mmCIF file of C-alpha atoms and ligand atoms in Angstrom:
data_model
loop_
_atom_site.group_PDB
_atom_site.id
_atom_site.type_symbol
_atom_site.label_atom_id
_atom_site.label_comp_id
_atom_site.label_asym_id
_atom_site.label_seq_id
_atom_site.Cartn_x
_atom_site.Cartn_y
_atom_site.Cartn_z
ATOM 1 C CA MET A 1 9.927 -6.404 -22.560
ATOM 2 C CA ALA A 2 7.844 -4.217 -20.266
ATOM 3 C CA ILE A 3 5.246 -6.169 -18.303
ATOM 4 C CA PHE A 4 3.228 -3.174 -17.145
ATOM 5 C CA HIS A 5 1.887 -0.641 -19.631
ATOM 6 C CA ARG A 6 1.227 2.868 -18.409
ATOM 7 C CA TYR A 7 -2.096 4.448 -19.272
ATOM 8 C CA SER A 8 -1.376 6.886 -22.093
ATOM 9 C CA LYS A 9 -3.296 9.686 -20.378
ATOM 10 C CA ASN A 10 -1.496 9.404 -17.032
ATOM 11 C CA PRO A 11 -1.699 10.995 -14.535
ATOM 12 C CA ILE A 12 -5.302 10.097 -13.758
ATOM 13 C CA LEU A 13 -5.559 12.461 -10.780
ATOM 14 C CA THR A 14 -3.733 15.768 -10.341
ATOM 15 C CA PRO A 15 -3.965 18.435 -7.605
ATOM 16 C CA ASN A 16 -7.219 20.381 -7.587
ATOM 17 C CA LYS A 17 -6.364 24.043 -7.117
ATOM 18 C CA ASN A 18 -9.993 24.859 -6.322
ATOM 19 C CA ASN A 19 -10.218 22.583 -3.314
ATOM 20 C CA TRP A 20 -8.079 23.682 -0.334
ATOM 21 C CA TRP A 21 -7.182 20.273 1.116
ATOM 22 C CA GLU A 22 -6.047 18.728 -2.196
ATOM 23 C CA SER A 23 -4.652 21.753 -3.974
ATOM 24 C CA LYS A 24 -0.936 20.799 -3.927
ATOM 25 C CA ALA A 25 -0.625 17.032 -4.304
ATOM 26 C CA VAL A 26 -2.803 13.912 -4.651
ATOM 27 C CA PHE A 27 -0.956 10.592 -4.644
ATOM 28 C CA ASN A 28 -0.612 7.020 -3.358
ATOM 29 C CA CYS A 29 -4.093 5.891 -4.314
ATOM 30 C CA SER A 30 -5.679 2.601 -3.299
ATOM 31 C CA VAL A 31 -8.703 0.958 -4.892
ATOM 32 C CA SER A 32 -11.458 -1.633 -4.677
ATOM 33 C CA TYR A 33 -13.795 -2.898 -7.398
ATOM 34 C CA ASP A 34 -17.407 -3.927 -6.811
ATOM 35 C CA GLY A 35 -18.107 -5.229 -10.314
ATOM 36 C CA ARG A 36 -19.408 -1.851 -11.495
ATOM 37 C CA SER A 37 -17.225 0.894 -10.070
ATOM 38 C CA VAL A 38 -13.646 1.338 -9.001
ATOM 39 C CA HIS A 39 -13.551 3.084 -5.626
ATOM 40 C CA MET A 40 -10.433 5.042 -4.747
ATOM 41 C CA LEU A 41 -8.967 6.576 -1.602
ATOM 42 C CA TYR A 42 -5.928 8.808 -1.990
ATOM 43 C CA ARG A 43 -3.488 10.901 0.029
ATOM 44 C CA ALA A 44 -3.879 14.670 -0.424
ATOM 45 C CA ILE A 45 -1.836 17.734 0.525
ATOM 46 C CA GLY A 46 -3.237 21.281 0.622
ATOM 47 C CA GLU A 47 -0.256 23.266 1.943
ATOM 48 C CA TYR A 48 3.481 22.849 2.217
ATOM 49 C CA ASP A 49 4.048 24.599 5.581
ATOM 50 C CA GLN A 50 2.910 21.798 7.847
ATOM 51 C CA TYR A 51 2.523 19.221 5.077
ATOM 52 C CA ILE A 52 -0.530 17.642 6.697
ATOM 53 C CA SER A 53 -1.986 14.774 4.672
ATOM 54 C CA ARG A 54 -5.678 14.088 4.358
ATOM 55 C CA ILE A 55 -7.617 11.327 2.598
ATOM 56 C CA GLY A 56 -9.883 11.879 -0.407
ATOM 57 C CA TYR A 57 -12.339 9.615 -2.276
ATOM 58 C CA ALA A 58 -13.005 9.252 -6.005
ATOM 59 C CA SER A 59 -14.847 6.689 -8.121
ATOM 60 C CA SER A 60 -14.810 5.549 -11.719
ATOM 61 C CA SER A 61 -16.755 3.288 -14.032
ATOM 62 C CA ASP A 62 -13.793 2.508 -16.304
ATOM 63 C CA GLY A 63 -10.816 2.671 -13.916
ATOM 64 C CA PHE A 64 -9.276 5.660 -15.723
ATOM 65 C CA GLN A 65 -11.615 8.632 -15.367
ATOM 66 C CA PHE A 66 -12.338 9.409 -11.749
ATOM 67 C CA ASP A 67 -14.929 11.716 -10.206
ATOM 68 C CA ARG A 68 -13.870 13.158 -6.898
ATOM 69 C CA ARG A 69 -15.951 13.846 -3.861
ATOM 70 C CA PRO A 70 -15.323 17.474 -2.848
ATOM 71 C CA ASN A 71 -15.110 16.803 0.888
ATOM 72 C CA ILE A 72 -12.405 14.970 2.819
ATOM 73 C CA ALA A 73 -13.329 11.266 2.898
ATOM 74 C CA ILE A 74 -12.050 10.242 6.329
ATOM 75 C CA LEU A 75 -12.150 13.199 8.686
ATOM 76 C CA PRO A 76 -9.330 13.520 11.222
ATOM 77 C CA THR A 77 -11.527 13.215 14.313
ATOM 78 C CA GLU A 78 -9.007 11.515 16.600
ATOM 79 C CA ASP A 79 -6.053 13.029 18.396
ATOM 80 C CA TYR A 80 -3.648 10.503 16.839
ATOM 81 C CA GLU A 81 -4.666 11.670 13.344
ATOM 82 C CA LYS A 82 -4.159 15.363 13.792
ATOM 83 C CA HIS A 83 -0.684 15.684 12.237
ATOM 84 C CA GLY A 84 -1.533 13.691 9.148
ATOM 85 C CA MET A 85 -3.308 10.682 7.629
ATOM 86 C CA GLU A 86 -1.230 9.182 4.817
ATOM 87 C CA ASP A 87 -1.195 6.356 2.276
ATOM 88 C CA PRO A 88 -4.634 4.725 2.658
ATOM 89 C CA ARG A 89 -4.609 1.047 1.642
ATOM 90 C CA ILE A 90 -7.798 -0.859 0.922
ATOM 91 C CA THR A 91 -8.602 -4.557 1.407
ATOM 92 C CA GLN A 92 -12.030 -6.077 0.990
ATOM 93 C CA ILE A 93 -12.691 -8.957 3.422
ATOM 94 C CA ASP A 94 -16.168 -10.424 2.921
ATOM 95 C CA ASP A 95 -18.511 -7.438 2.740
ATOM 96 C CA LYS A 96 -16.273 -5.079 4.698
ATOM 97 C CA ILE A 97 -13.690 -2.660 3.373
ATOM 98 C CA PHE A 98 -10.627 -2.427 5.617
ATOM 99 C CA VAL A 99 -8.635 0.784 5.272
ATOM 100 C CA THR A 100 -5.212 1.019 6.857
ATOM 101 C CA TYR A 101 -3.452 4.374 6.879
ATOM 102 C CA VAL A 102 -0.339 5.926 8.329
ATOM 103 C CA VAL A 103 -0.826 8.461 11.117
ATOM 104 C CA LEU A 104 1.591 11.042 12.428
ATOM 105 C CA SER A 105 0.355 11.055 16.001
ATOM 106 C CA GLU A 106 2.565 13.623 17.748
ATOM 107 C CA TYR A 107 5.904 15.358 17.377
ATOM 108 C CA VAL A 108 8.701 14.544 19.801
ATOM 109 C CA LYS A 109 11.810 16.731 19.404
ATOM 110 C CA ASN A 110 10.725 17.708 15.888
ATOM 111 C CA HIS A 111 10.217 14.099 14.826
ATOM 112 C CA PRO A 112 6.756 12.680 14.202
ATOM 113 C CA LYS A 113 5.732 9.447 15.906
ATOM 114 C CA ILE A 114 4.569 7.202 13.092
ATOM 115 C CA PHE A 115 1.956 4.478 13.472
ATOM 116 C CA SER A 116 -0.647 2.804 11.285
ATOM 117 C CA ALA A 117 -4.351 2.911 12.029
ATOM 118 C CA LEU A 118 -7.376 0.990 10.780
ATOM 119 C CA ALA A 119 -10.859 2.096 9.738
ATOM 120 C CA VAL A 120 -13.630 -0.130 8.404
ATOM 121 C CA THR A 121 -16.434 0.862 6.048
ATOM 122 C CA LYS A 122 -19.156 -0.752 3.989
ATOM 123 C CA ASN A 123 -19.902 2.116 1.638
ATOM 124 C CA TYR A 124 -17.052 4.695 1.748
ATOM 125 C CA ASP A 125 -19.474 7.110 3.426
ATOM 126 C CA GLU A 126 -19.099 6.195 7.060
ATOM 127 C CA PHE A 127 -15.876 4.911 8.549
ATOM 128 C CA ASP A 128 -15.665 3.051 11.814
ATOM 129 C CA LYS A 129 -12.279 3.789 13.373
ATOM 130 C CA LEU A 130 -10.585 0.947 15.206
ATOM 131 C CA GLY A 131 -7.549 2.989 16.261
ATOM 132 C CA ILE A 132 -3.809 2.462 15.965
ATOM 133 C CA ILE A 133 -2.962 -1.183 15.278
ATOM 134 C CA THR A 134 0.852 -0.966 15.368
ATOM 135 C CA LYS A 135 1.341 0.252 18.943
ATOM 136 C CA ASN A 136 4.028 -2.307 19.768
ATOM 137 C CA PHE A 137 6.263 -1.315 16.888
ATOM 138 C CA ASP A 138 8.457 1.585 16.037
ATOM 139 C CA ASN A 139 7.660 3.681 12.918
ATOM 140 C CA ASN A 140 5.474 1.086 11.257
ATOM 141 C CA LYS A 141 4.100 1.822 7.769
ATOM 142 C CA ASP A 142 2.921 -0.103 4.684
ATOM 143 C CA VAL A 143 0.341 -2.087 6.645
ATOM 144 C CA ILE A 144 -2.047 -4.104 4.492
ATOM 145 C CA PHE A 145 -4.389 -7.078 5.033
ATOM 146 C CA PHE A 146 -4.775 -10.244 2.988
ATOM 147 C CA PRO A 147 -8.298 -10.456 1.549
ATOM 148 C CA ASP A 148 -8.785 -13.984 3.000
ATOM 149 C CA LYS A 149 -8.536 -15.256 6.551
ATOM 150 C CA PHE A 150 -6.279 -18.248 7.267
ATOM 151 C CA ASN A 151 -5.780 -21.189 9.562
ATOM 152 C CA ILE A 152 -2.023 -21.385 9.806
ATOM 153 C CA GLY A 153 0.588 -21.430 12.495
ATOM 154 C CA TYR A 154 -1.537 -20.759 15.534
ATOM 155 C CA ASN A 155 -4.646 -22.339 16.914
ATOM 156 C CA PHE A 156 -6.851 -19.425 17.668
ATOM 157 C CA SER A 157 -9.958 -20.683 19.355
ATOM 158 C CA ASP A 158 -12.888 -19.750 17.160
ATOM 159 C CA ASN A 159 -12.224 -18.212 13.799
ATOM 160 C CA SER A 160 -9.196 -18.089 11.554
ATOM 161 C CA SER A 161 -6.439 -15.490 11.526
ATOM 162 C CA PHE A 162 -5.997 -12.141 9.854
ATOM 163 C CA LEU A 163 -2.796 -11.972 7.850
ATOM 164 C CA ILE A 164 -1.335 -8.484 7.946
ATOM 165 C CA LEU A 165 1.777 -7.258 6.173
ATOM 166 C CA HIS A 166 3.723 -4.463 7.841
ATOM 167 C CA ARG A 167 7.076 -2.716 7.836
ATOM 168 C CA PRO A 168 8.411 -1.785 11.247
ATOM 169 C CA THR A 169 11.582 0.282 11.102
ATOM 170 C CA SER A 170 13.211 -1.973 13.632
ATOM 171 C CA LEU A 171 12.183 -5.324 14.931
ATOM 172 C CA SER A 172 14.649 -6.721 17.370
ATOM 173 C CA ASN A 173 14.668 -10.432 17.133
ATOM 174 C CA PRO A 174 18.038 -12.162 17.401
ATOM 175 C CA ASP A 175 16.838 -14.897 15.035
ATOM 176 C CA TYR A 176 16.644 -12.450 12.149
ATOM 177 C CA GLN A 177 19.769 -10.616 11.170
ATOM 178 C CA ILE A 178 18.359 -7.704 9.274
ATOM 179 C CA SER A 179 19.649 -4.198 9.258
ATOM 180 C CA ARG A 180 17.117 -2.611 6.900
ATOM 181 C CA PRO A 181 13.356 -2.056 7.162
ATOM 182 C CA SER A 182 11.696 -5.173 5.761
ATOM 183 C CA ILE A 183 8.269 -6.684 5.138
ATOM 184 C CA TRP A 184 6.893 -8.742 8.030
ATOM 185 C CA LEU A 185 3.797 -10.897 8.135
ATOM 186 C CA SER A 186 1.682 -10.873 11.233
ATOM 187 C CA ILE A 187 -0.782 -13.652 12.056
ATOM 188 C CA SER A 188 -3.373 -12.066 14.280
ATOM 189 C CA SER A 189 -6.505 -13.312 15.970
ATOM 190 C CA THR A 190 -8.108 -9.875 15.683
ATOM 191 C CA GLU A 191 -7.948 -7.153 13.055
ATOM 192 C CA SER A 192 -6.837 -4.516 15.500
ATOM 193 C CA THR A 193 -3.500 -5.869 16.747
ATOM 194 C CA LEU A 194 -0.385 -7.192 15.086
ATOM 195 C CA SER A 195 0.960 -10.361 16.648
ATOM 196 C CA ASN A 196 3.135 -13.372 15.778
ATOM 197 C CA SER A 197 5.186 -11.504 13.198
ATOM 198 C CA VAL A 198 7.563 -13.375 10.917
ATOM 199 C CA LEU A 199 10.037 -11.884 8.493
ATOM 200 C CA LEU A 200 8.777 -12.221 4.911
ATOM 201 C CA LEU A 201 10.976 -10.146 2.551
ATOM 202 C CA LYS A 202 14.112 -8.181 3.235
ATOM 203 C CA PRO A 203 16.105 -6.038 0.808
ATOM 204 C CA GLU A 204 18.110 -8.238 -1.564
ATOM 205 C CA GLN A 205 18.867 -6.243 -4.710
ATOM 206 C CA ASP A 206 20.562 -2.877 -5.233
ATOM 207 C CA TRP A 207 17.281 -1.234 -6.271
ATOM 208 C CA GLU A 208 15.736 -2.106 -2.893
ATOM 209 C CA GLU A 209 18.866 -1.714 -0.784
ATOM 210 C CA LEU A 210 17.518 0.839 1.736
ATOM 211 C CA LYS A 211 14.125 -0.690 2.472
ATOM 212 C CA VAL A 212 11.147 -2.607 1.166
ATOM 213 C CA GLY A 213 7.460 -2.171 2.040
ATOM 214 C CA ALA A 214 4.259 -3.896 0.940
ATOM 215 C CA GLY A 215 2.054 -2.171 -1.630
ATOM 216 C CA PRO A 216 -1.529 -3.221 -2.375
ATOM 217 C CA SER A 217 -3.417 -6.128 -0.808
ATOM 218 C CA PRO A 218 -2.141 -9.467 -2.226
ATOM 219 C CA ILE A 219 -4.088 -11.050 -5.097
ATOM 220 C CA LYS A 220 -4.785 -14.794 -5.283
ATOM 221 C CA THR A 221 -3.482 -16.411 -8.501
ATOM 222 C CA LYS A 222 -3.170 -20.069 -9.355
ATOM 223 C CA GLU A 223 0.598 -19.965 -8.783
ATOM 224 C CA GLY A 224 0.453 -18.177 -5.424
ATOM 225 C CA TRP A 225 -0.432 -14.907 -3.747
ATOM 226 C CA LEU A 226 0.814 -12.016 -5.826
ATOM 227 C CA LEU A 227 2.479 -9.403 -3.652
ATOM 228 C CA ILE A 228 3.499 -6.093 -5.207
ATOM 229 C CA TYR A 229 5.846 -4.035 -3.073
ATOM 230 C CA HIS A 230 8.153 -1.019 -3.269
ATOM 231 C CA GLY A 231 11.896 -0.958 -2.836
ATOM 232 C CA VAL A 232 14.133 2.052 -2.239
ATOM 233 C CA SER A 233 17.683 2.234 -3.614
ATOM 234 C CA ALA A 234 20.645 3.968 -1.965
ATOM 235 C CA ASP A 235 20.029 7.010 -4.176
ATOM 236 C CA LYS A 236 16.389 7.112 -2.956
ATOM 237 C CA VAL A 237 14.636 5.955 -6.109
ATOM 238 C CA TYR A 238 11.310 4.179 -5.357
ATOM 239 C CA ARG A 239 10.508 1.244 -7.659
ATOM 240 C CA ALA A 240 7.909 -1.544 -7.713
ATOM 241 C CA GLY A 241 8.794 -5.225 -7.374
ATOM 242 C CA ALA A 242 6.701 -8.400 -7.164
ATOM 243 C CA ALA A 243 6.717 -11.746 -5.360
ATOM 244 C CA LEU A 244 4.589 -14.884 -5.196
ATOM 245 C CA LEU A 245 3.719 -16.425 -1.833
ATOM 246 C CA ASP A 246 2.495 -19.943 -1.138
ATOM 247 C CA LEU A 247 -1.293 -20.159 -1.427
ATOM 248 C CA ASP A 248 -1.833 -22.162 1.773
ATOM 249 C CA ASP A 249 1.004 -20.751 3.803
ATOM 250 C CA PRO A 250 1.932 -17.231 2.649
ATOM 251 C CA ARG A 251 4.892 -17.219 5.037
ATOM 252 C CA LYS A 252 6.693 -19.088 2.239
ATOM 253 C CA VAL A 253 8.045 -17.013 -0.649
ATOM 254 C CA ILE A 254 7.866 -19.005 -3.906
ATOM 255 C CA ALA A 255 9.349 -16.443 -6.265
ATOM 256 C CA ARG A 256 10.483 -12.829 -6.317
ATOM 257 C CA THR A 257 11.615 -10.622 -9.178
ATOM 258 C CA LYS A 258 15.280 -9.742 -9.496
ATOM 259 C CA GLN A 259 14.408 -6.629 -11.480
ATOM 260 C CA PRO A 260 11.730 -4.052 -10.678
ATOM 261 C CA ILE A 261 8.406 -4.387 -12.509
ATOM 262 C CA LEU A 262 7.986 -0.594 -12.790
ATOM 263 C CA GLU A 263 10.402 2.256 -12.167
ATOM 264 C CA PRO A 264 10.379 6.040 -12.636
ATOM 265 C CA GLU A 265 10.697 6.837 -16.347
ATOM 266 C CA GLU A 266 8.010 9.379 -17.167
ATOM 267 C CA GLY A 267 8.209 13.058 -16.165
ATOM 268 C CA TYR A 268 5.314 12.644 -13.682
ATOM 269 C CA GLU A 269 7.280 9.893 -11.898
ATOM 270 C CA LYS A 270 10.630 11.673 -12.006
ATOM 271 C CA ILE A 271 9.710 15.215 -11.036
ATOM 272 C CA GLY A 272 7.315 16.120 -8.243
ATOM 273 C CA ASP A 273 7.357 16.867 -4.525
ATOM 274 C CA VAL A 274 9.701 13.914 -4.022
ATOM 275 C CA ASN A 275 11.493 13.064 -7.254
ATOM 276 C CA ASN A 276 11.849 9.557 -8.712
ATOM 277 C CA VAL A 277 8.996 7.809 -6.978
ATOM 278 C CA VAL A 278 6.757 5.003 -8.219
ATOM 279 C CA PHE A 279 4.761 3.994 -5.129
ATOM 280 C CA PRO A 280 2.205 1.202 -5.789
ATOM 281 C CA THR A 281 -0.728 1.157 -3.361
ATOM 282 C CA GLY A 282 -3.714 -0.330 -5.196
ATOM 283 C CA THR A 283 -4.699 -3.047 -7.645
ATOM 284 C CA VAL A 284 -7.903 -4.306 -9.195
ATOM 285 C CA LEU A 285 -8.359 -7.345 -11.351
ATOM 286 C CA ILE A 286 -10.807 -7.002 -14.240
ATOM 287 C CA ASP A 287 -11.112 -9.852 -16.760
ATOM 288 C CA LYS A 288 -7.596 -11.224 -16.204
ATOM 289 C CA LYS A 289 -6.088 -7.788 -16.448
ATOM 290 C CA ILE A 290 -4.431 -6.273 -13.425
ATOM 291 C CA PHE A 291 -4.607 -2.511 -13.002
ATOM 292 C CA MET A 292 -1.933 -1.174 -10.703
ATOM 293 C CA TYR A 293 -2.525 2.260 -9.170
ATOM 294 C CA TYR A 294 0.449 4.176 -7.868
ATOM 295 C CA GLY A 295 1.690 7.550 -6.744
ATOM 296 C CA GLY A 296 4.000 9.446 -9.115
ATOM 297 C CA ALA A 297 6.744 11.545 -7.439
ATOM 298 C CA ASP A 298 4.474 12.263 -4.428
ATOM 299 C CA ARG A 299 2.369 14.606 -6.569
ATOM 300 C CA VAL A 300 -0.084 12.660 -8.791
ATOM 301 C CA CYS A 301 -2.003 9.371 -9.138
ATOM 302 C CA CYS A 302 -1.278 7.020 -12.047
ATOM 303 C CA VAL A 303 -2.274 3.618 -13.385
ATOM 304 C CA ALA A 304 -0.527 0.892 -15.387
ATOM 305 C CA SER A 305 -1.927 -2.466 -16.485
ATOM 306 C CA ALA A 306 -0.642 -5.956 -17.234
ATOM 307 C CA ASN A 307 -2.023 -9.320 -18.211
ATOM 308 C CA LEU A 308 -2.168 -11.308 -14.960
ATOM 309 C CA ASP A 309 -0.913 -14.613 -16.440
ATOM 310 C CA GLU A 310 1.995 -12.870 -18.141
ATOM 311 C CA LEU A 311 2.910 -11.087 -14.923
ATOM 312 C CA VAL A 312 2.884 -14.332 -12.917
ATOM 313 C CA GLU A 313 4.953 -16.083 -15.586
ATOM 314 C CA HIS A 314 7.393 -13.179 -15.561
ATOM 315 C CA ILE A 315 7.820 -13.353 -11.760
ATOM 316 C CA LEU A 316 8.517 -17.096 -11.949
ATOM 317 C CA LYS A 317 11.080 -16.560 -14.730
ATOM 318 C CA ASP A 318 12.852 -13.579 -13.164
ATOM 319 C CA SER A 319 12.870 -15.178 -9.753
ATOM 320 C CA ILE A 320 15.575 -15.122 -7.099
ATOM 321 C CA VAL A 321 13.947 -17.920 -5.094
ATOM 322 C CA ALA A 322 14.576 -21.484 -6.289
HETATM 323 C C1 LIG B 1 7.212 6.813 1.983
HETATM 324 C C2 LIG B 1 5.824 7.340 2.287
HETATM 325 C C3 LIG B 1 5.053 7.570 1.000
HETATM 326 C C4 LIG B 1 5.869 8.357 -0.002
HETATM 327 C C5 LIG B 1 7.258 7.747 -0.173
HETATM 328 C C6 LIG B 1 8.142 8.556 -1.121
HETATM 329 O O1 LIG B 1 7.958 6.714 3.168
HETATM 330 O O2 LIG B 1 5.922 8.552 2.993
HETATM 331 O O3 LIG B 1 3.881 8.261 1.290
HETATM 332 O O4 LIG B 1 5.202 8.331 -1.238
HETATM 333 O O5 LIG B 1 7.889 7.672 1.096
HETATM 334 O O6 LIG B 1 8.359 9.846 -0.631
#
């Protein structure tokens, strides 16, 4: 039985031919909910020659019908942003909205240098840029904060730690024998650096054989932190999976689905600029219902919903962790 139900009028956002910077593709959308409106940031492409990504903003009162702002939401003002700003991911911590995004900073021998950067906003109008936060890691994407701060593992002097999920391409630590990009958890005293990283999830199943990366910011449930992530199979199909992490110490994985919770089935997930991609990047919880926002085939934005209790029960039942 399917746990997530796609919105019947998917996709909810398609390219806007009348707006140059989002005329070809709009995808990988992240969201926050303030009790009245769903706020969305999304990745947009306006040309295929250089394939530079920009970030747009849209908002909705029902989570399905979005009104877009015509201008680019986060302008590429910094040198490290000039080759592209991709995959914005939103976390609300207290009254601040943290936005992490992938930046292609420069090209070296035809290959982009990939980092993740952080911007903070209170209103989605003005963004305070805190710079690249993954400097010490190679090709580090899928960076997302926990919405709460924690006191675990390290005794930082004054306040508690930021927990930040990330996916470095390589992390050389002889204690961990991993050969594939995996999800790490960093316990940092500030929001602008990643430190004290521990391995959280590595590829286990065929459908996630090539790599795994965190999706939206984790959601607190009574059984644990719900983490939705993507996994990539050997034949490059992107699917969504889910795990539950210990409430007090999220370094401990309580449960993790053997099977994906959503995979490319519909035309808008199978055919696009990159075929066969379901890429979850946002969730909101409204009255016990979880709305999962995701990119379809690197071309459009989509949403699917599930009952939160049923989803948690499903993860516990389909679990690979005892
Ligand atoms: C990832 C990112 C995403 C993209 C996905 C599928 O590495 O680049 O933005 O949606 O690949 O192409």
